[in-house]
CSV table of C-alpha atoms and ligand atoms in Angstrom, one decimal:
chain,number,residue,atom,x,y,z
X,5,MET,CA,-34.3,153.0,-56.2
X,6,ALA,CA,-35.5,156.4,-57.4
X,7,PHE,CA,-37.6,156.3,-60.6
X,8,PHE,CA,-34.9,157.9,-62.7
X,9,THR,CA,-31.9,156.1,-61.3
X,10,GLN,CA,-30.2,153.2,-63.1
X,11,GLU,CA,-27.8,151.0,-61.3
X,12,LEU,CA,-24.9,149.3,-63.1
X,13,ALA,CA,-22.5,146.7,-61.7
X,14,ILE,CA,-19.2,146.8,-63.6
X,15,ASP,CA,-16.3,144.4,-63.8
X,16,LEU,CA,-13.7,146.4,-65.8
X,17,GLY,CA,-11.3,143.6,-66.8
X,18,THR,CA,-8.1,143.7,-68.8
X,19,ALA,CA,-9.6,141.5,-71.5
X,20,ASN,CA,-13.4,141.7,-70.9
X,21,THR,CA,-15.8,144.2,-69.5
X,22,VAL,CA,-19.0,142.8,-68.0
X,23,ILE,CA,-21.9,145.0,-66.9
X,24,PHE,CA,-25.0,143.8,-65.0
X,25,LYS,CA,-28.2,145.9,-64.8
X,26,ASP,CA,-31.3,144.8,-62.8
X,27,GLY,CA,-29.7,141.4,-62.1
X,28,GLU,CA,-28.9,140.6,-65.7
X,29,VAL,CA,-25.9,140.8,-68.0
X,30,VAL,CA,-26.4,143.8,-70.3
X,31,LEU,CA,-22.9,144.0,-71.7
X,32,ASP,CA,-20.1,141.4,-72.1
X,33,GLU,CA,-17.5,142.7,-74.5
X,34,PRO,CA,-13.7,142.8,-75.0
X,35,SER,CA,-12.1,145.8,-73.3
X,36,ILE,CA,-10.7,147.3,-76.5
X,37,ILE,CA,-11.2,150.2,-78.9
X,38,SER,CA,-10.2,150.6,-82.5
X,39,VAL,CA,-8.9,154.0,-83.6
X,40,ASN,CA,-8.5,155.4,-87.1
X,41,ASN,CA,-4.7,155.8,-87.7
X,42,GLU,CA,-5.1,159.0,-89.7
X,43,THR,CA,-7.8,160.9,-87.8
X,44,GLY,CA,-7.4,159.4,-84.3
X,45,LYS,CA,-11.1,159.0,-84.0
X,46,VAL,CA,-12.7,156.0,-82.3
X,47,VAL,CA,-14.0,153.6,-85.0
X,48,ASP,CA,-15.5,151.0,-82.7
X,49,VAL,CA,-15.4,149.6,-79.2
X,50,GLY,CA,-15.7,146.1,-77.8
X,51,ARG,CA,-16.8,143.3,-80.0
X,52,GLU,CA,-17.1,145.4,-83.2
X,53,ALA,CA,-13.6,146.8,-82.7
X,54,LEU,CA,-12.3,143.2,-82.6
X,55,SER,CA,-13.9,142.2,-85.8
X,56,GLU,CA,-12.9,145.5,-87.4
X,57,HIS,CA,-9.2,144.7,-86.6
X,58,TYR,CA,-9.2,141.7,-88.9
X,59,PHE,CA,-10.6,143.5,-91.9
X,60,GLY,CA,-8.9,146.9,-91.9
X,61,PHE,CA,-5.4,148.1,-91.9
X,62,MET,CA,-6.5,151.7,-91.4
X,63,HIS,CA,-7.2,151.1,-87.7
X,64,ARG,CA,-5.1,150.3,-84.6
X,65,MET,CA,-6.4,148.5,-81.6
X,66,ILE,CA,-5.9,149.9,-78.1
X,67,SER,CA,-6.4,148.0,-74.8
X,68,PRO,CA,-7.0,150.8,-72.3
X,69,ILE,CA,-6.9,148.5,-69.3
X,70,ARG,CA,-3.6,146.8,-68.4
X,71,TYR,CA,-3.0,144.6,-65.4
X,72,GLY,CA,-6.5,145.4,-64.2
X,73,ALA,CA,-5.9,149.2,-64.1
X,74,ILE,CA,-6.6,152.0,-66.5
X,75,ALA,CA,-3.3,152.5,-68.4
X,76,ASP,CA,-4.6,154.8,-71.1
X,77,PRO,CA,-7.2,157.2,-69.5
X,78,GLU,CA,-8.3,158.9,-72.7
X,79,SER,CA,-9.0,155.6,-74.5
X,80,ALA,CA,-10.7,154.2,-71.3
X,81,CYS,CA,-13.0,157.2,-71.2
X,82,ARG,CA,-14.0,156.7,-74.8
X,83,MET,CA,-14.5,153.0,-74.4
X,84,LEU,CA,-16.6,153.4,-71.2
X,85,ARG,CA,-18.7,156.2,-72.7
X,86,ARG,CA,-19.7,153.9,-75.6
X,87,PHE,CA,-20.3,151.0,-73.2
X,88,VAL,CA,-22.5,153.1,-70.9
X,89,ARG,CA,-24.4,154.5,-73.8
X,90,LYS,CA,-25.1,151.0,-75.0
X,91,VAL,CA,-26.6,149.9,-71.7
X,92,ARG,CA,-28.3,153.1,-70.7
X,93,GLY,CA,-31.1,152.8,-73.3
X,94,ARG,CA,-32.4,155.5,-75.6
X,95,GLY,CA,-35.0,157.3,-73.4
X,96,ILE,CA,-35.6,161.0,-73.8
X,97,ILE,CA,-35.0,161.6,-70.1
X,98,ARG,CA,-31.5,160.8,-69.0
X,99,PRO,CA,-31.5,158.7,-65.8
X,100,HIS,CA,-29.2,159.3,-62.9
X,101,LEU,CA,-26.5,156.6,-63.2
X,102,ARG,CA,-25.1,154.9,-60.2
X,103,ALA,CA,-22.4,152.3,-60.5
X,104,CYS,CA,-20.5,149.8,-58.4
X,105,VAL,CA,-17.2,148.7,-59.8
X,106,ALA,CA,-15.1,145.8,-58.7
X,107,VAL,CA,-11.4,146.6,-58.3
X,108,PRO,CA,-8.4,144.5,-57.1
X,109,ARG,CA,-8.3,144.8,-53.3
X,110,CYS,CA,-4.7,146.3,-53.5
X,111,PHE,CA,-5.7,149.3,-55.7
X,112,ASP,CA,-4.6,152.6,-54.2
X,113,GLU,CA,-6.6,155.9,-54.2
X,114,LYS,CA,-4.9,157.0,-57.4
X,115,ALA,CA,-5.9,153.9,-59.4
X,116,LYS,CA,-9.5,154.2,-58.1
X,117,ARG,CA,-9.6,157.9,-58.8
X,118,THR,CA,-8.7,157.2,-62.5
X,119,ILE,CA,-11.5,154.7,-62.8
X,120,HIS,CA,-13.9,157.2,-61.0
X,121,ASP,CA,-13.0,160.0,-63.4
X,122,ALA,CA,-13.4,157.8,-66.5
X,123,LEU,CA,-16.8,156.6,-65.3
X,124,GLY,CA,-17.7,160.3,-64.6
X,125,PHE,CA,-16.8,161.1,-68.1
X,126,ALA,CA,-19.0,158.2,-69.3
X,127,GLY,CA,-22.0,159.9,-67.5
X,128,ILE,CA,-22.0,158.0,-64.2
X,129,GLY,CA,-22.9,160.3,-61.4
X,130,GLU,CA,-22.2,158.1,-58.4
X,131,VAL,CA,-19.5,155.5,-58.2
X,132,HIS,CA,-18.9,152.9,-55.5
X,133,PHE,CA,-16.0,150.5,-55.3
X,134,ILE,CA,-16.0,146.9,-54.1
X,135,PRO,CA,-12.9,144.8,-53.6
X,136,ARG,CA,-12.9,142.0,-56.2
X,137,PRO,CA,-12.5,139.1,-53.7
X,138,VAL,CA,-15.6,140.2,-51.9
X,139,SER,CA,-17.6,140.6,-55.1
X,140,GLU,CA,-16.6,137.0,-56.0
X,141,ILE,CA,-17.9,135.7,-52.7
X,142,LEU,CA,-21.2,137.4,-53.3
X,143,GLY,CA,-21.3,136.2,-56.9
X,144,LEU,CA,-20.7,132.6,-55.7
X,145,GLY,CA,-23.7,132.9,-53.5
X,146,PHE,CA,-22.0,133.2,-50.1
X,147,ASP,CA,-22.2,135.9,-47.4
X,148,PRO,CA,-19.0,137.9,-47.3
X,149,MET,CA,-19.9,139.3,-43.9
X,150,SER,CA,-20.0,135.9,-42.3
X,151,SER,CA,-17.1,135.1,-39.9
X,152,HIS,CA,-16.5,132.0,-41.9
X,153,PRO,CA,-13.5,132.3,-44.1
X,154,HIS,CA,-13.8,132.0,-47.9
X,155,MET,CA,-10.7,131.5,-50.1
X,156,THR,CA,-10.9,132.7,-53.7
X,157,VAL,CA,-8.5,132.5,-56.7
X,158,ASP,CA,-9.4,134.8,-59.7
X,159,ILE,CA,-7.2,134.0,-62.7
X,160,GLY,CA,-7.9,136.7,-65.2
X,161,HIS,CA,-6.1,137.9,-68.4
X,162,GLU,CA,-3.2,139.8,-66.9
X,163,THR,CA,-3.8,139.4,-63.2
X,164,THR,CA,-4.3,136.7,-60.6
X,165,GLU,CA,-5.8,137.6,-57.2
X,166,ILE,CA,-5.8,135.2,-54.3
X,167,ALA,CA,-7.6,136.1,-51.1
X,168,ILE,CA,-9.0,134.7,-47.9
X,169,THR,CA,-11.9,136.9,-46.8
X,170,CYS,CA,-13.6,136.8,-43.5
X,171,SER,CA,-16.3,139.2,-42.0
X,172,GLY,CA,-16.1,141.3,-45.2
X,173,ARG,CA,-12.4,141.9,-44.9
X,174,THR,CA,-9.2,140.5,-46.5
X,175,ASN,CA,-6.2,140.8,-44.3
X,176,GLU,CA,-3.1,142.0,-46.1
X,177,SER,CA,-1.2,138.9,-45.2
X,178,HIS,CA,-4.0,136.6,-46.5
X,179,TYR,CA,-3.8,138.2,-50.0
X,180,ALA,CA,-1.7,138.0,-53.2
X,181,PHE,CA,-2.0,139.9,-56.4
X,182,ILE,CA,0.3,138.8,-59.2
X,183,SER,CA,0.7,139.9,-62.7
X,184,THR,CA,0.0,136.7,-64.6
X,185,GLY,CA,-3.0,135.0,-66.2
X,186,GLY,CA,-4.4,134.0,-69.5
X,187,ALA,CA,-2.4,136.5,-71.5
X,188,GLU,CA,0.9,135.0,-70.4
X,189,MET,CA,-0.4,131.5,-71.2
X,190,THR,CA,-1.2,132.6,-74.7
X,191,SER,CA,2.1,134.3,-75.2
X,192,ASN,CA,4.0,131.3,-74.0
X,193,ILE,CA,2.2,129.1,-76.5
X,194,SER,CA,2.9,131.7,-79.3
X,195,PHE,CA,6.6,131.7,-78.3
X,196,HIS,CA,6.7,127.9,-78.4
X,197,MET,CA,5.2,127.9,-81.9
X,198,ALA,CA,7.8,130.4,-83.1
X,199,THR,CA,10.9,128.7,-81.5
X,200,CYS,CA,9.9,125.0,-82.1
X,201,TYR,CA,8.1,125.3,-85.5
X,202,GLY,CA,9.3,128.6,-87.0
X,203,PHE,CA,5.9,130.2,-87.1
X,204,HIS,CA,5.5,134.0,-87.0
X,205,SER,CA,6.2,135.1,-83.4
X,206,ASN,CA,3.0,137.1,-83.0
X,207,MET,CA,0.2,134.6,-83.7
X,208,MET,CA,-1.8,135.5,-80.6
X,209,ALA,CA,-5.3,134.7,-81.9
X,210,THR,CA,-4.1,131.2,-83.0
X,211,ALA,CA,-2.3,130.7,-79.7
X,212,ASP,CA,-5.4,131.7,-77.8
X,213,MET,CA,-7.4,129.2,-79.8
X,214,ILE,CA,-4.8,126.4,-79.0
X,215,LYS,CA,-5.0,127.3,-75.3
X,216,ARG,CA,-8.8,126.9,-75.3
X,217,LYS,CA,-8.8,123.7,-77.5
X,218,ILE,CA,-6.0,121.7,-76.0
X,219,GLY,CA,-4.6,123.8,-73.2
X,220,SER,CA,-4.1,121.7,-70.1
X,221,ALA,CA,-2.8,122.3,-66.6
X,222,LEU,CA,-2.0,118.6,-66.4
X,223,GLU,CA,0.5,116.6,-68.4
X,224,ASP,CA,-1.4,113.4,-67.7
X,225,LEU,CA,-5.1,114.0,-68.3
X,226,PRO,CA,-7.4,111.1,-67.3
X,227,GLU,CA,-7.8,108.7,-70.2
X,228,ASP,CA,-11.4,109.7,-71.0
X,229,GLU,CA,-10.2,113.3,-71.4
X,230,ASP,CA,-7.2,112.4,-73.5
X,231,LEU,CA,-7.1,115.0,-76.3
X,232,GLU,CA,-6.4,114.4,-79.9
X,233,PRO,CA,-3.5,116.4,-81.4
X,234,PHE,CA,-4.7,119.7,-82.8
X,235,GLU,CA,-3.7,120.9,-86.3
X,236,VAL,CA,-2.7,124.5,-86.8
X,237,ALA,CA,-1.7,126.3,-89.9
X,238,GLY,CA,0.1,129.6,-90.1
X,239,PRO,CA,2.8,131.6,-92.0
X,240,TYR,CA,6.1,129.9,-91.8
X,241,LEU,CA,9.0,132.3,-91.9
X,242,ASN,CA,12.1,130.1,-91.8
X,243,SER,CA,12.4,129.8,-95.6
X,244,ASP,CA,13.2,132.1,-98.5
X,245,GLN,CA,9.6,132.3,-99.5
X,246,PRO,CA,7.0,132.7,-96.7
X,247,LYS,CA,4.6,129.8,-97.0
X,248,ILE,CA,1.8,128.2,-95.0
X,249,LYS,CA,2.9,125.4,-92.7
X,250,LYS,CA,0.7,122.9,-90.9
X,251,VAL,CA,1.7,121.2,-87.6
X,252,GLU,CA,0.0,118.9,-85.1
X,253,LEU,CA,0.3,120.0,-81.5
X,254,THR,CA,-0.2,117.7,-78.6
X,255,TYR,CA,-1.7,118.8,-75.3
X,256,HIS,CA,1.4,117.5,-73.5
X,257,GLU,CA,3.6,120.1,-75.2
X,258,ILE,CA,1.1,122.9,-74.5
X,259,ALA,CA,1.0,121.8,-70.9
X,260,THR,CA,4.8,122.2,-70.8
X,261,CYS,CA,4.4,125.8,-72.1
X,262,LEU,CA,1.9,126.6,-69.4
X,263,GLU,CA,3.9,125.1,-66.6
X,264,PRO,CA,5.9,128.2,-65.5
X,265,ILE,CA,2.7,130.2,-65.1
X,266,LEU,CA,0.9,127.5,-63.1
X,267,LEU,CA,4.0,127.2,-60.9
X,268,LYS,CA,3.8,131.0,-60.2
X,269,ILE,CA,0.1,130.8,-59.3
X,270,GLU,CA,0.8,127.7,-57.1
X,271,HIS,CA,3.5,129.5,-55.3
X,272,ALA,CA,1.3,132.5,-54.6
X,273,ILE,CA,-1.6,130.2,-53.3
X,274,GLU,CA,0.9,128.4,-51.1
X,275,ASN,CA,2.1,131.7,-49.5
X,276,VAL,CA,-1.5,132.8,-48.8
X,277,LEU,CA,-2.4,129.4,-47.3
X,278,ASN,CA,0.8,129.3,-45.2
X,279,ALA,CA,-0.1,132.8,-43.8
X,280,ALA,CA,-3.4,131.6,-42.5
X,281,PRO,CA,-3.0,128.3,-40.5
X,282,GLU,CA,-6.0,129.3,-38.3
X,283,TYR,CA,-8.3,128.9,-41.4
X,284,HIS,CA,-6.8,125.7,-42.7
X,285,GLN,CA,-9.4,123.4,-41.4
X,286,SER,CA,-12.3,125.5,-42.6
X,287,ILE,CA,-10.7,125.9,-46.1
X,288,GLU,CA,-10.0,122.2,-46.3
X,289,ASN,CA,-13.7,121.5,-45.6
X,290,ASP,CA,-15.2,124.0,-47.9
X,291,GLY,CA,-12.5,124.1,-50.6
X,292,VAL,CA,-11.2,127.0,-52.6
X,293,TRP,CA,-13.3,128.8,-55.2
X,294,MET,CA,-11.9,129.7,-58.6
X,295,THR,CA,-13.2,132.4,-60.9
X,296,GLY,CA,-11.9,134.3,-64.0
X,297,GLY,CA,-11.3,133.0,-67.6
X,298,GLY,CA,-8.0,131.3,-66.6
X,299,SER,CA,-9.9,128.9,-64.3
X,300,LEU,CA,-11.5,127.4,-67.5
X,301,LEU,CA,-8.1,125.9,-68.4
X,302,ARG,CA,-8.6,122.1,-68.5
X,303,GLY,CA,-7.4,120.3,-65.4
X,304,ILE,CA,-6.5,123.3,-63.4
X,305,SER,CA,-8.8,122.6,-60.4
X,306,GLU,CA,-7.6,118.9,-60.3
X,307,ARG,CA,-4.0,120.1,-60.4
X,308,PHE,CA,-4.4,122.5,-57.5
X,309,SER,CA,-6.5,120.0,-55.5
X,310,ARG,CA,-3.7,117.4,-55.9
X,311,LYS,CA,-1.0,119.8,-55.1
X,312,PHE,CA,-2.6,121.3,-51.9
X,313,ASN,CA,-4.8,118.4,-50.9
X,314,ILE,CA,-7.7,120.7,-50.7
X,315,PRO,CA,-10.7,120.7,-53.1
X,316,PHE,CA,-10.6,123.5,-55.7
X,317,HIS,CA,-13.9,124.3,-57.3
X,318,VAL,CA,-14.5,126.3,-60.5
X,319,ALA,CA,-17.5,128.7,-60.3
X,320,ASP,CA,-20.4,127.9,-62.5
X,321,ASP,CA,-19.9,131.0,-64.7
X,322,PRO,CA,-16.4,132.1,-63.8
X,323,LEU,CA,-16.2,134.9,-66.3
X,324,LYS,CA,-19.3,136.6,-64.7
X,325,ALA,CA,-18.9,135.8,-61.0
X,326,VAL,CA,-17.3,139.2,-60.2
X,327,ALA,CA,-19.9,141.3,-62.0
X,328,ARG,CA,-22.7,139.2,-60.6
X,329,GLY,CA,-21.4,139.7,-57.1
X,330,THR,CA,-21.0,143.4,-57.7
X,331,CYS,CA,-24.6,143.6,-58.8
X,332,LEU,CA,-25.7,142.0,-55.6
X,333,ALA,CA,-23.6,144.5,-53.6
X,334,LEU,CA,-25.6,147.3,-55.1
X,335,ASP,CA,-28.5,146.2,-53.0
X,336,GLY,CA,-26.5,146.8,-49.8
X,337,THR,CA,-24.7,150.1,-50.4
X,338,ASP,CA,-25.9,151.4,-47.0
X,339,ARG,CA,-25.2,148.1,-45.2
X,340,TYR,CA,-21.9,146.7,-46.6
X,341,PRO,CA,-18.8,148.3,-44.9
X,342,PHE,CA,-16.5,147.1,-47.7
X,343,LEU,CA,-18.1,149.4,-50.3
X,344,MET,CA,-16.2,152.6,-50.8
X,345,ARG,CA,-17.7,155.7,-52.4
J,408,ATP,N1,-11.7,127.9,-72.0
J,408,ATP,C1,-10.6,128.6,-71.7
J,408,ATP,N2,-9.4,128.0,-71.4
J,408,ATP,C2,-8.4,128.8,-71.0
J,408,ATP,N3,-8.4,130.1,-70.9
J,408,ATP,C3,-9.5,130.8,-71.2
J,408,ATP,C4,-10.7,130.1,-71.6
J,408,ATP,N4,-11.7,131.0,-71.8
J,408,ATP,C5,-11.2,132.2,-71.6
J,408,ATP,N5,-9.9,132.1,-71.2
J,408,ATP,C6,-8.9,133.2,-70.9
J,408,ATP,O1,-9.4,133.9,-69.9
J,408,ATP,C7,-8.9,135.3,-70.0
J,408,ATP,C8,-10.0,136.3,-69.8
J,408,ATP,O2,-10.5,136.1,-68.5
J,408,ATP,P1,-11.2,137.3,-67.7
J,408,ATP,O3,-12.3,137.8,-68.5
J,408,ATP,O4,-11.6,136.7,-66.4
J,408,ATP,O5,-10.1,138.3,-67.6
J,408,ATP,P2,-10.2,139.8,-67.2
J,408,ATP,O6,-11.2,139.9,-66.0
J,408,ATP,O7,-10.6,140.7,-68.4
J,408,ATP,O8,-8.7,140.2,-66.8
J,408,ATP,P3,-8.1,140.7,-65.4
J,408,ATP,O9,-9.0,140.1,-64.3
J,408,ATP,O10,-6.7,140.2,-65.4
J,408,ATP,O11,-8.2,142.2,-65.4
J,408,ATP,C9,-8.3,135.4,-71.4
J,408,ATP,O12,-6.9,135.3,-71.3
J,408,ATP,C10,-8.8,134.1,-72.1
J,408,ATP,O13,-7.9,133.7,-73.1
J,409,MG,MG1,-11.0,139.9,-64.0
């Protein structure tokens, strides 16, 4: 690496952006910006923007990334510029910035071009792309170039990506990309609270907390994991006067809310497995590796293991596996054929 070059590995997620530099996490923040309603100026980005939201009515929040892609290029440029400024350091001499970005394997040139341009605006002079399933394999500590197949399931905020990768490549038929994940789980819980208990229909922060506290992919958790009902309070709108109502939610009813999403993911996994009978034995022996925040849902690996009769493992640090693998890929930019410049 040249003296004045800095290398960044970026996982630009719908909910979270993670950046590694020199093998370490240097940024892990929500992918959001807050903008002043009157002036249109950026007030804050990432974590600060999130806290800002709760205290001010002057600002609106924008999520520039939707379904894993840049949906609002102007906001994405502003967010990335601030993120890059945070991690670049404050030296007098500006380093040459080189980045590797993980993108869904199915992204076309246009989607990549938009990310490339936004990173260019943020000051990055050289951009490489890596397909997300390959970065996951690297992040899990495996060799993606080996002829041994690896099956990965990344359940993110708005996307779920399922792939069997072999010799650094993922065959089209051994791949699925569906637009579901943690966000849909949260909105199903919020809908349940509105329809069954009369709560306000947009209690996303509360619904997200319920998902993390008592969310379960199984309706029958083992006895030692049996969860206590969880009490939530919120504005109750089914009365003449809005008032605060408290209810106790059980993990069983939350599991029922999450069922349609888990069935969608199961269906996609099944299709990928059915398309690769030649790899069955190997996948049965090694298991399937899960990454992304959605894989932290309680009981999810047990559920899929039972359903497919194959072990499903959750990565040690599922929220960072993609960025970690992307960082490892930076060491092999001349060597890895899956990297695209
Ligand atoms: N303990 C948990 N239980 C259930 N869900 C969780 C947990 N922790 C985080 N999540 C969910 O994980 C999601 C974020 O995961 P992640 O950071 O992998 O998404 P992303 O990479 O930003 O999105 P995408 O890959 O779709 O672009 C959020 O929906 C969050 O609510
Ligand atoms: Mg992701």
